[in-house]
Amino acid sequence: MKILAVNCGSSSLKFKMYEMPEEKVLISGLFERIGEKMSSYTIKLDNDKYSKEIELPDHKVAFEILVDELKKNKIIKKLDEIKGIGHRIVQGGDYFDKTVIADDDAVTKISELATLAPLHNKAAVTGINAAKEVIPGALETVTFDTAFHQTIEPVNYMYAVPYEWYTKYKVRKYGAHGTSHKYIASRLNALLGRTNTKLITCHIGSGASVSAIKDGICMDTSMGLTPNAGLIMGTRCGDVDTSILTYMMQKEDISPKEMDNILNKKSGLLGISGVSNDSRDIEEGIQKGNERCVLAQKMYVQKIIDYIAMYYFEMGGVDAIAFSAGVGENSIRTRIDIMEGLSVLGIVPDYEANNCRGEEKLVTTTESKVPCYVIPTDEEIMIARDNYNLAK
Ligand code: AMP
């Protein structure tokens, strides 16, 4: 059965097609700058990768070209061979704790939740409607970044602000990256050979979050009402003293919209270093003796250690820790900095094993009291699996 996992951004469409239940990737690709000038797409096959510049006025045209490419590359002969399309949705609020069929009710709720994730949820609805028009026979499902975190208890999801903000406006922690944390936890459980586990999963890429997962259930996560909470990220500040906001808004006459932009796009590693939002550039800056890059890396790592320590206490211990996403999978140095900072937990890094990128691997020694693993994340396969289970 052929299933498409798609992720629609406001000007992009990322896709991966699977043969299910074998979970074989048949083709993948990315449409970029949809609705803008210089739009293009890239297709990736087993032994081939090519890009084309082409006018992409909207997501519907992108889906039409996608279908043409599937036929041209002999992935499908007829449209009705595509049995399912699973969409990634950033914000599911407290409506969704699992993947559901993208019926009218679900789409209405996703649109309503656009107040919490304006760019993402609007784009997702555009994508759902475009896919329905172009591939009407496929079962469309929606998989939410927030769903896995719906098991978090009020003690961890409420903020100490006026309670009416919660009852009137649903102000609470929703988290994000849930599909990724769920995947990483399932891999850790497979590696540990049991499911009654206490896990800490670190999804650290340009966006970054840590989750505490007990017996497969999410107990807590570092992102909040929006993704700009918890860890320091590429351009997001994460946790800060909220009084800084009002103080600076007055000092420099900054509007709420501008402030939101500064905290989401000009802060984090970029804000501290003044060099870049990319860990690779920060590491290069450190090599060159750039003091602000040194500070940025120290702060970045410290925040991750703080959250791991907090979740260690929340769960009463930890059986395994995982590093995932762009930084977690690729930054040899950041993993070492984190593991060395956790020596109080009896964590002993295996420096040789840790010299790896993008592969599933144990990176602590046999003496380590807590094993740490690199787990490359795979949100698309989770979306495809959920869609397959509803479509089969
Ligand atoms: P993601 O959002 O998961 O795609 O992660 C993207 C981020 O991963 C980049 O902005 C970099 O900070 C980081 N990254 C990717 N490759 C490396 C690498 N080889 N070393 C350090 N950081 C990396």
PDB file of N, CA, C and O in Angstrom, residues 263-321:
ATOM      1  N   LEU A 263      12.364  37.544  19.743  1.00  0.00           N
ATOM      2  CA  LEU A 263      12.530  36.378  20.624  1.00  0.00           C
ATOM      3  C   LEU A 263      12.559  35.058  19.848  1.00  0.00           C
ATOM      4  O   LEU A 263      13.150  34.085  20.302  1.00  0.00           O
ATOM      5  N   ASN A 264      11.904  35.041  18.677  1.00  0.00           N
ATOM      6  CA  ASN A 264      11.852  33.805  17.885  1.00  0.00           C
ATOM      7  C   ASN A 264      12.917  33.728  16.798  1.00  0.00           C
ATOM      8  O   ASN A 264      13.363  32.644  16.434  1.00  0.00           O
ATOM      9  N   LYS A 265      13.320  34.884  16.270  1.00  0.00           N
ATOM     10  CA  LYS A 265      14.209  34.866  15.096  1.00  0.00           C
ATOM     11  C   LYS A 265      15.587  35.476  15.324  1.00  0.00           C
ATOM     12  O   LYS A 265      16.493  35.276  14.529  1.00  0.00           O
ATOM     13  N   LYS A 266      15.740  36.260  16.398  1.00  0.00           N
ATOM     14  CA  LYS A 266      17.015  36.960  16.565  1.00  0.00           C
ATOM     15  C   LYS A 266      17.688  36.638  17.895  1.00  0.00           C
ATOM     16  O   LYS A 266      18.605  37.342  18.320  1.00  0.00           O
ATOM     17  N   SER A 267      17.208  35.623  18.569  1.00  0.00           N
ATOM     18  CA  SER A 267      17.741  35.299  19.894  1.00  0.00           C
ATOM     19  C   SER A 267      18.508  33.980  19.834  1.00  0.00           C
ATOM     20  O   SER A 267      19.089  33.662  18.801  1.00  0.00           O
ATOM     21  N   GLY A 268      18.492  33.228  20.909  1.00  0.00           N
ATOM     22  CA  GLY A 268      19.150  31.918  20.921  1.00  0.00           C
ATOM     23  C   GLY A 268      20.636  32.005  20.602  1.00  0.00           C
ATOM     24  O   GLY A 268      21.300  32.984  20.930  1.00  0.00           O
ATOM     25  N   LEU A 269      21.153  30.969  19.932  1.00  0.00           N
ATOM     26  CA  LEU A 269      22.581  30.934  19.582  1.00  0.00           C
ATOM     27  C   LEU A 269      22.975  32.167  18.775  1.00  0.00           C
ATOM     28  O   LEU A 269      24.036  32.747  18.983  1.00  0.00           O
ATOM     29  N   LEU A 270      22.084  32.566  17.860  1.00  0.00           N
ATOM     30  CA  LEU A 270      22.363  33.735  17.018  1.00  0.00           C
ATOM     31  C   LEU A 270      22.466  34.998  17.861  1.00  0.00           C
ATOM     32  O   LEU A 270      23.416  35.787  17.707  1.00  0.00           O
ATOM     33  N   GLY A 271      21.507  35.178  18.762  1.00  0.00           N
ATOM     34  CA  GLY A 271      21.488  36.384  19.586  1.00  0.00           C
ATOM     35  C   GLY A 271      22.722  36.499  20.469  1.00  0.00           C
ATOM     36  O   GLY A 271      23.307  37.575  20.594  1.00  0.00           O
ATOM     37  N   ILE A 272      23.119  35.386  21.086  1.00  0.00           N
ATOM     38  CA  ILE A 272      24.253  35.431  22.017  1.00  0.00           C
ATOM     39  C   ILE A 272      25.568  35.574  21.248  1.00  0.00           C
ATOM     40  O   ILE A 272      26.406  36.408  21.563  1.00  0.00           O
ATOM     41  N   SER A 273      25.735  34.747  20.219  1.00  0.00           N
ATOM     42  CA  SER A 273      27.032  34.734  19.515  1.00  0.00           C
ATOM     43  C   SER A 273      27.191  35.930  18.586  1.00  0.00           C
ATOM     44  O   SER A 273      28.303  36.395  18.353  1.00  0.00           O
ATOM     45  N   GLY A 274      26.073  36.394  18.020  1.00  0.00           N
ATOM     46  CA  GLY A 274      26.157  37.443  16.998  1.00  0.00           C
ATOM     47  C   GLY A 274      26.750  36.911  15.708  1.00  0.00           C
ATOM     48  O   GLY A 274      27.008  37.660  14.771  1.00  0.00           O
ATOM     49  N   VAL A 275      26.977  35.598  15.665  1.00  0.00           N
ATOM     50  CA  VAL A 275      27.641  34.991  14.503  1.00  0.00           C
ATOM     51  C   VAL A 275      26.657  34.193  13.656  1.00  0.00           C
ATOM     52  O   VAL A 275      26.512  34.423  12.455  1.00  0.00           O
ATOM     53  N   SER A 276      25.946  33.244  14.292  1.00  0.00           N
ATOM     54  CA  SER A 276      25.107  32.336  13.516  1.00  0.00           C
ATOM     55  C   SER A 276      24.139  31.589  14.429  1.00  0.00           C
ATOM     56  O   SER A 276      24.347  31.483  15.633  1.00  0.00           O
ATOM     57  N   ASN A 277      23.088  31.033  13.808  1.00  0.00           N
ATOM     58  CA  ASN A 277      22.150  30.177  14.532  1.00  0.00           C
ATOM     59  C   ASN A 277      22.554  28.707  14.397  1.00  0.00           C
ATOM     60  O   ASN A 277      21.897  27.833  14.931  1.00  0.00           O
ATOM     61  N   ASP A 278      23.605  28.455  13.629  1.00  0.00           N
ATOM     62  CA  ASP A 278      23.978  27.078  13.289  1.00  0.00           C
ATOM     63  C   ASP A 278      25.121  26.603  14.184  1.00  0.00           C
ATOM     64  O   ASP A 278      26.174  27.253  14.261  1.00  0.00           O
ATOM     65  N   SER A 279      24.922  25.457  14.826  1.00  0.00           N
ATOM     66  CA  SER A 279      25.930  24.913  15.747  1.00  0.00           C
ATOM     67  C   SER A 279      27.293  24.742  15.092  1.00  0.00           C
ATOM     68  O   SER A 279      28.320  24.878  15.751  1.00  0.00           O
ATOM     69  N   ARG A 280      27.291  24.427  13.786  1.00  0.00           N
ATOM     70  CA  ARG A 280      28.569  24.237  13.088  1.00  0.00           C
ATOM     71  C   ARG A 280      29.377  25.530  13.104  1.00  0.00           C
ATOM     72  O   ARG A 280      30.588  25.513  13.330  1.00  0.00           O
ATOM     73  N   ASP A 281      28.687  26.655  12.891  1.00  0.00           N
ATOM     74  CA  ASP A 281      29.388  27.956  12.891  1.00  0.00           C
ATOM     75  C   ASP A 281      29.828  28.333  14.299  1.00  0.00           C
ATOM     76  O   ASP A 281      30.872  28.955  14.486  1.00  0.00           O
ATOM     77  N   ILE A 282      29.016  27.959  15.286  1.00  0.00           N
ATOM     78  CA  ILE A 282      29.390  28.254  16.682  1.00  0.00           C
ATOM     79  C   ILE A 282      30.664  27.481  17.023  1.00  0.00           C
ATOM     80  O   ILE A 282      31.603  28.018  17.617  1.00  0.00           O
ATOM     81  N   GLU A 283      30.704  26.200  16.610  1.00  0.00           N
ATOM     82  CA  GLU A 283      31.890  25.382  16.890  1.00  0.00           C
ATOM     83  C   GLU A 283      33.125  25.943  16.190  1.00  0.00           C
ATOM     84  O   GLU A 283      34.225  25.955  16.745  1.00  0.00           O
ATOM     85  N   GLU A 284      32.924  26.441  14.970  1.00  0.00           N
ATOM     86  CA  GLU A 284      34.034  27.054  14.231  1.00  0.00           C
ATOM     87  C   GLU A 284      34.502  28.320  14.956  1.00  0.00           C
ATOM     88  O   GLU A 284      35.711  28.556  15.082  1.00  0.00           O
ATOM     89  N   GLY A 285      33.519  29.105  15.438  1.00  0.00           N
ATOM     90  CA  GLY A 285      33.843  30.320  16.188  1.00  0.00           C
ATOM     91  C   GLY A 285      34.655  29.997  17.442  1.00  0.00           C
ATOM     92  O   GLY A 285      35.602  30.713  17.784  1.00  0.00           O
ATOM     93  N   ILE A 286      34.293  28.906  18.106  1.00  0.00           N
ATOM     94  CA  ILE A 286      35.027  28.494  19.320  1.00  0.00           C
ATOM     95  C   ILE A 286      36.480  28.173  18.949  1.00  0.00           C
ATOM     96  O   ILE A 286      37.416  28.586  19.635  1.00  0.00           O
ATOM     97  N   GLN A 287      36.652  27.451  17.837  1.00  0.00           N
ATOM     98  CA  GLN A 287      38.019  27.109  17.359  1.00  0.00           C
ATOM     99  C   GLN A 287      38.848  28.371  17.141  1.00  0.00           C
ATOM    100  O   GLN A 287      40.042  28.397  17.404  1.00  0.00           O
ATOM    101  N   LYS A 288      38.157  29.426  16.661  1.00  0.00           N
ATOM    102  CA  LYS A 288      38.876  30.674  16.358  1.00  0.00           C
ATOM    103  C   LYS A 288      39.013  31.570  17.594  1.00  0.00           C
ATOM    104  O   LYS A 288      39.506  32.691  17.490  1.00  0.00           O
ATOM    105  N   GLY A 289      38.519  31.085  18.718  1.00  0.00           N
ATOM    106  CA  GLY A 289      38.669  31.840  19.968  1.00  0.00           C
ATOM    107  C   GLY A 289      37.629  32.929  20.171  1.00  0.00           C
ATOM    108  O   GLY A 289      37.835  33.844  20.965  1.00  0.00           O
ATOM    109  N   ASN A 290      36.496  32.833  19.465  1.00  0.00           N
ATOM    110  CA  ASN A 290      35.425  33.834  19.625  1.00  0.00           C
ATOM    111  C   ASN A 290      34.725  33.618  20.980  1.00  0.00           C
ATOM    112  O   ASN A 290      34.040  32.611  21.189  1.00  0.00           O
ATOM    113  N   GLU A 291      34.897  34.584  21.879  1.00  0.00           N
ATOM    114  CA  GLU A 291      34.384  34.448  23.251  1.00  0.00           C
ATOM    115  C   GLU A 291      32.861  34.322  23.305  1.00  0.00           C
ATOM    116  O   GLU A 291      32.313  33.621  24.149  1.00  0.00           O
ATOM    117  N   ARG A 292      32.170  35.026  22.409  1.00  0.00           N
ATOM    118  CA  ARG A 292      30.704  34.959  22.436  1.00  0.00           C
ATOM    119  C   ARG A 292      30.205  33.600  21.941  1.00  0.00           C
ATOM    120  O   ARG A 292      29.157  33.118  22.374  1.00  0.00           O
ATOM    121  N   CYS A 293      30.967  32.978  21.045  1.00  0.00           N
ATOM    122  CA  CYS A 293      30.602  31.611  20.625  1.00  0.00           C
ATOM    123  C   CYS A 293      30.833  30.636  21.777  1.00  0.00           C
ATOM    124  O   CYS A 293      30.040  29.717  21.997  1.00  0.00           O
ATOM    125  N   VAL A 294      31.920  30.853  22.523  1.00  0.00           N
ATOM    126  CA  VAL A 294      32.204  30.001  23.693  1.00  0.00           C
ATOM    127  C   VAL A 294      31.049  30.115  24.682  1.00  0.00           C
ATOM    128  O   VAL A 294      30.515  29.111  25.177  1.00  0.00           O
ATOM    129  N   LEU A 295      30.610  31.351  24.941  1.00  0.00           N
ATOM    130  CA  LEU A 295      29.515  31.587  25.883  1.00  0.00           C
ATOM    131  C   LEU A 295      28.210  30.965  25.370  1.00  0.00           C
ATOM    132  O   LEU A 295      27.480  30.315  26.135  1.00  0.00           O
ATOM    133  N   ALA A 296      27.931  31.159  24.070  1.00  0.00           N
ATOM    134  CA  ALA A 296      26.695  30.618  23.484  1.00  0.00           C
ATOM    135  C   ALA A 296      26.637  29.098  23.667  1.00  0.00           C
ATOM    136  O   ALA A 296      25.615  28.556  24.095  1.00  0.00           O
ATOM    137  N   GLN A 297      27.742  28.430  23.383  1.00  0.00           N
ATOM    138  CA  GLN A 297      27.778  26.964  23.517  1.00  0.00           C
ATOM    139  C   GLN A 297      27.581  26.549  24.981  1.00  0.00           C
ATOM    140  O   GLN A 297      26.830  25.624  25.284  1.00  0.00           O
ATOM    141  N   LYS A 298      28.232  27.262  25.895  1.00  0.00           N
ATOM    142  CA  LYS A 298      28.124  26.922  27.330  1.00  0.00           C
ATOM    143  C   LYS A 298      26.683  27.064  27.798  1.00  0.00           C
ATOM    144  O   LYS A 298      26.152  26.213  28.507  1.00  0.00           O
ATOM    145  N   MET A 299      26.045  28.176  27.397  1.00  0.00           N
ATOM    146  CA  MET A 299      24.658  28.419  27.822  1.00  0.00           C
ATOM    147  C   MET A 299      23.714  27.376  27.217  1.00  0.00           C
ATOM    148  O   MET A 299      22.812  26.867  27.881  1.00  0.00           O
ATOM    149  N   TYR A 300      23.940  27.080  25.941  1.00  0.00           N
ATOM    150  CA  TYR A 300      23.118  26.106  25.204  1.00  0.00           C
ATOM    151  C   TYR A 300      23.151  24.739  25.896  1.00  0.00           C
ATOM    152  O   TYR A 300      22.122  24.124  26.170  1.00  0.00           O
ATOM    153  N   VAL A 301      24.375  24.303  26.207  1.00  0.00           N
ATOM    154  CA  VAL A 301      24.573  22.990  26.838  1.00  0.00           C
ATOM    155  C   VAL A 301      24.007  22.992  28.259  1.00  0.00           C
ATOM    156  O   VAL A 301      23.342  22.041  28.686  1.00  0.00           O
ATOM    157  N   GLN A 302      24.255  24.094  28.989  1.00  0.00           N
ATOM    158  CA  GLN A 302      23.806  24.158  30.381  1.00  0.00           C
ATOM    159  C   GLN A 302      22.288  23.981  30.494  1.00  0.00           C
ATOM    160  O   GLN A 302      21.787  23.309  31.382  1.00  0.00           O
ATOM    161  N   LYS A 303      21.578  24.606  29.566  1.00  0.00           N
ATOM    162  CA  LYS A 303      20.111  24.541  29.605  1.00  0.00           C
ATOM    163  C   LYS A 303      19.633  23.093  29.398  1.00  0.00           C
ATOM    164  O   LYS A 303      18.683  22.638  30.035  1.00  0.00           O
ATOM    165  N   ILE A 304      20.300  22.392  28.492  1.00  0.00           N
ATOM    166  CA  ILE A 304      19.919  20.992  28.255  1.00  0.00           C
ATOM    167  C   ILE A 304      20.187  20.171  29.520  1.00  0.00           C
ATOM    168  O   ILE A 304      19.346  19.376  29.954  1.00  0.00           O
ATOM    169  N   ILE A 305      21.342  20.408  30.135  1.00  0.00           N
ATOM    170  CA  ILE A 305      21.688  19.695  31.379  1.00  0.00           C
ATOM    171  C   ILE A 305      20.654  20.013  32.470  1.00  0.00           C
ATOM    172  O   ILE A 305      20.187  19.120  33.179  1.00  0.00           O
ATOM    173  N   ASP A 306      20.269  21.280  32.577  1.00  0.00           N
ATOM    174  CA  ASP A 306      19.273  21.681  33.594  1.00  0.00           C
ATOM    175  C   ASP A 306      17.975  20.884  33.419  1.00  0.00           C
ATOM    176  O   ASP A 306      17.395  20.399  34.388  1.00  0.00           O
ATOM    177  N   TYR A 307      17.515  20.777  32.175  1.00  0.00           N
ATOM    178  CA  TYR A 307      16.254  20.055  31.931  1.00  0.00           C
ATOM    179  C   TYR A 307      16.400  18.561  32.193  1.00  0.00           C
ATOM    180  O   TYR A 307      15.499  17.929  32.750  1.00  0.00           O
ATOM    181  N   ILE A 308      17.547  18.002  31.799  1.00  0.00           N
ATOM    182  CA  ILE A 308      17.759  16.569  32.064  1.00  0.00           C
ATOM    183  C   ILE A 308      17.736  16.336  33.581  1.00  0.00           C
ATOM    184  O   ILE A 308      17.096  15.395  34.068  1.00  0.00           O
ATOM    185  N   ALA A 309      18.409  17.220  34.319  1.00  0.00           N
ATOM    186  CA  ALA A 309      18.447  17.085  35.785  1.00  0.00           C
ATOM    187  C   ALA A 309      17.043  17.186  36.370  1.00  0.00           C
ATOM    188  O   ALA A 309      16.642  16.391  37.234  1.00  0.00           O
ATOM    189  N   MET A 310      16.271  18.127  35.846  1.00  0.00           N
ATOM    190  CA  MET A 310      14.904  18.322  36.358  1.00  0.00           C
ATOM    191  C   MET A 310      14.050  17.073  36.092  1.00  0.00           C
ATOM    192  O   MET A 310      13.327  16.603  36.972  1.00  0.00           O
ATOM    193  N   TYR A 311      14.164  16.528  34.896  1.00  0.00           N
ATOM    194  CA  TYR A 311      13.345  15.363  34.536  1.00  0.00           C
ATOM    195  C   TYR A 311      13.823  14.093  35.257  1.00  0.00           C
ATOM    196  O   TYR A 311      13.024  13.193  35.525  1.00  0.00           O
ATOM    197  N   TYR A 312      15.111  14.051  35.554  1.00  0.00           N
ATOM    198  CA  TYR A 312      15.660  12.946  36.341  1.00  0.00           C
ATOM    199  C   TYR A 312      14.926  12.899  37.698  1.00  0.00           C
ATOM    200  O   TYR A 312      14.501  11.847  38.161  1.00  0.00           O
ATOM    201  N   PHE A 313      14.754  14.063  38.291  1.00  0.00           N
ATOM    202  CA  PHE A 313      14.049  14.132  39.574  1.00  0.00           C
ATOM    203  C   PHE A 313      12.556  13.902  39.419  1.00  0.00           C
ATOM    204  O   PHE A 313      11.938  13.215  40.226  1.00  0.00           O
ATOM    205  N   GLU A 314      11.976  14.482  38.372  1.00  0.00           N
ATOM    206  CA  GLU A 314      10.526  14.309  38.160  1.00  0.00           C
ATOM    207  C   GLU A 314      10.155  12.837  38.020  1.00  0.00           C
ATOM    208  O   GLU A 314       9.113  12.398  38.481  1.00  0.00           O
ATOM    209  N   MET A 315      11.038  12.069  37.340  1.00  0.00           N
ATOM    210  CA  MET A 315      10.710  10.650  37.108  1.00  0.00           C
ATOM    211  C   MET A 315      11.307   9.737  38.174  1.00  0.00           C
ATOM    212  O   MET A 315      11.049   8.545  38.178  1.00  0.00           O
ATOM    213  N   GLY A 316      12.147  10.298  39.045  1.00  0.00           N
ATOM    214  CA  GLY A 316      12.802   9.462  40.057  1.00  0.00           C
ATOM    215  C   GLY A 316      13.848   8.564  39.437  1.00  0.00           C
ATOM    216  O   GLY A 316      13.981   7.385  39.786  1.00  0.00           O
ATOM    217  N   GLY A 317      14.621   9.124  38.479  1.00  0.00           N
ATOM    218  CA  GLY A 317      15.700   8.357  37.837  1.00  0.00           C
ATOM    219  C   GLY A 317      15.535   8.352  36.331  1.00  0.00           C
ATOM    220  O   GLY A 317      14.580   8.921  35.797  1.00  0.00           O
ATOM    221  N   VAL A 318      16.505   7.722  35.668  1.00  0.00           N
ATOM    222  CA  VAL A 318      16.420   7.617  34.205  1.00  0.00           C
ATOM    223  C   VAL A 318      17.144   6.352  33.755  1.00  0.00           C
ATOM    224  O   VAL A 318      18.201   6.018  34.288  1.00  0.00           O
ATOM    225  N   ASP A 319      16.533   5.624  32.811  1.00  0.00           N
ATOM    226  CA  ASP A 319      17.150   4.391  32.309  1.00  0.00           C
ATOM    227  C   ASP A 319      17.989   4.629  31.065  1.00  0.00           C
ATOM    228  O   ASP A 319      18.900   3.858  30.774  1.00  0.00           O
ATOM    229  N   ALA A 320      17.661   5.667  30.300  1.00  0.00           N
ATOM    230  CA  ALA A 320      18.457   5.975  29.102  1.00  0.00           C
ATOM    231  C   ALA A 320      18.158   7.398  28.647  1.00  0.00           C
ATOM    232  O   ALA A 320      17.068   7.921  28.871  1.00  0.00           O
ATOM    233  N   ILE A 321      19.167   7.998  28.016  1.00  0.00           N
ATOM    234  CA  ILE A 321      19.037   9.351  27.460  1.00  0.00           C
ATOM    235  C   ILE A 321      19.350   9.255  25.965  1.00  0.00           C
ATOM    236  O   ILE A 321      20.249   8.504  25.568  1.00  0.00           O
TER     237      ILE A 321
END
